[in-house]
Amino acid sequence: MRVLVTAQPGDGHWWPLAGALAEAGHDVAFATSLVFCAIVAWHGFRCFPMGSDEA
């Protein structure tokens, strides 16, 4: 399954769900701020920046 996560910055908002989906073999990507995209990418997820550069 392909999943697009849209979340505000903060590990508690996205990591439990995205991590579980990825571990189950799903294709997980994010649409979030440019600043948060760097954190998401560091965790190994694909990210599509959107909105302003604010976190």
PDB file of C-alpha atoms in Angstrom:
ATOM      1  CA  MET A   1       0.000   0.000   0.000  1.00  0.00           C
ATOM      2  CA  ARG A   2       1.185   3.551  -0.694  1.00  0.00           C
ATOM      3  CA  VAL A   3       0.623   6.053   2.122  1.00  0.00           C
ATOM      4  CA  LEU A   4       1.068   9.832   2.085  1.00  0.00           C
ATOM      5  CA  VAL A   5       1.439  11.251   5.591  1.00  0.00           C
ATOM      6  CA  THR A   6       0.625  14.915   6.167  1.00  0.00           C
ATOM      7  CA  ALA A   7       1.773  15.930   9.630  1.00  0.00           C
ATOM      8  CA  GLN A   8       2.901  18.902  11.612  1.00  0.00           C
ATOM      9  CA  PRO A   9       6.470  18.651  12.929  1.00  0.00           C
ATOM     10  CA  GLY A  10       6.876  16.517  16.020  1.00  0.00           C
ATOM     11  CA  ASP A  11       7.853  12.857  16.420  1.00  0.00           C
ATOM     12  CA  GLY A  12       4.714  11.992  18.345  1.00  0.00           C
ATOM     13  CA  HIS A  13       2.551  13.051  15.423  1.00  0.00           C
ATOM     14  CA  TRP A  14       3.977  10.780  12.763  1.00  0.00           C
ATOM     15  CA  TRP A  15       6.594   8.299  13.905  1.00  0.00           C
ATOM     16  CA  PRO A  16       4.368   5.621  15.509  1.00  0.00           C
ATOM     17  CA  LEU A  17       2.146   5.258  12.443  1.00  0.00           C
ATOM     18  CA  ALA A  18       4.760   5.809   9.722  1.00  0.00           C
ATOM     19  CA  GLY A  19       7.263   3.521  11.422  1.00  0.00           C
ATOM     20  CA  ALA A  20       4.734   0.709  11.773  1.00  0.00           C
ATOM     21  CA  LEU A  21       3.586   1.070   8.164  1.00  0.00           C
ATOM     22  CA  ALA A  22       7.166   0.995   6.869  1.00  0.00           C
ATOM     23  CA  GLU A  23       8.024  -2.044   9.002  1.00  0.00           C
ATOM     24  CA  ALA A  24       4.988  -3.801   7.517  1.00  0.00           C
ATOM     25  CA  GLY A  25       6.407  -3.192   4.030  1.00  0.00           C
ATOM     26  CA  HIS A  26       4.253  -0.271   2.916  1.00  0.00           C
ATOM     27  CA  ASP A  27       5.572   2.620   0.791  1.00  0.00           C
ATOM     28  CA  VAL A  28       5.405   5.676   3.081  1.00  0.00           C
ATOM     29  CA  ALA A  29       5.996   9.275   1.960  1.00  0.00           C
ATOM     30  CA  PHE A  30       5.388  12.653   3.578  1.00  0.00           C
ATOM     31  CA  ALA A  31       4.031  16.042   2.521  1.00  0.00           C
ATOM     32  CA  THR A  32       5.154  18.632   5.065  1.00  0.00           C
ATOM     33  CA  SER A  33       7.259  21.773   5.567  1.00  0.00           C
ATOM     34  CA  LEU A  34      10.711  22.047   3.990  1.00  0.00           C
ATOM     35  CA  VAL A  35      12.399  22.155   7.401  1.00  0.00           C
ATOM     36  CA  PHE A  36      10.611  19.028   8.603  1.00  0.00           C
ATOM     37  CA  CYS A  37      11.375  17.249   5.309  1.00  0.00           C
ATOM     38  CA  ALA A  38      15.041  17.153   6.329  1.00  0.00           C
ATOM     39  CA  ILE A  39      14.129  15.249   9.508  1.00  0.00           C
ATOM     40  CA  VAL A  40      11.773  12.924   7.658  1.00  0.00           C
ATOM     41  CA  ALA A  41      14.439  12.181   5.014  1.00  0.00           C
ATOM     42  CA  TRP A  42      17.005  11.473   7.745  1.00  0.00           C
ATOM     43  CA  HIS A  43      14.645   8.732   8.964  1.00  0.00           C
ATOM     44  CA  GLY A  44      14.654   7.263   5.445  1.00  0.00           C
ATOM     45  CA  PHE A  45      11.278   8.451   4.179  1.00  0.00           C
ATOM     46  CA  ARG A  46      10.587  10.260   0.914  1.00  0.00           C
ATOM     47  CA  CYS A  47       9.240  13.778   1.411  1.00  0.00           C
ATOM     48  CA  PHE A  48       7.411  16.329  -0.717  1.00  0.00           C
ATOM     49  CA  PRO A  49       7.917  19.851   0.693  1.00  0.00           C
ATOM     50  CA  MET A  50       4.878  22.095   0.824  1.00  0.00           C
ATOM     51  CA  GLY A  51       3.833  25.386   2.371  1.00  0.00           C
ATOM     52  CA  SER A  52       6.285  27.803   3.945  1.00  0.00           C
ATOM     53  CA  ASP A  53       9.809  27.104   5.198  1.00  0.00           C
ATOM     54  CA  GLU A  54       8.640  27.316   8.801  1.00  0.00           C
ATOM     55  CA  ALA A  55       8.792  24.187  10.927  1.00  0.00           C
TER      56      ALA A  55
END
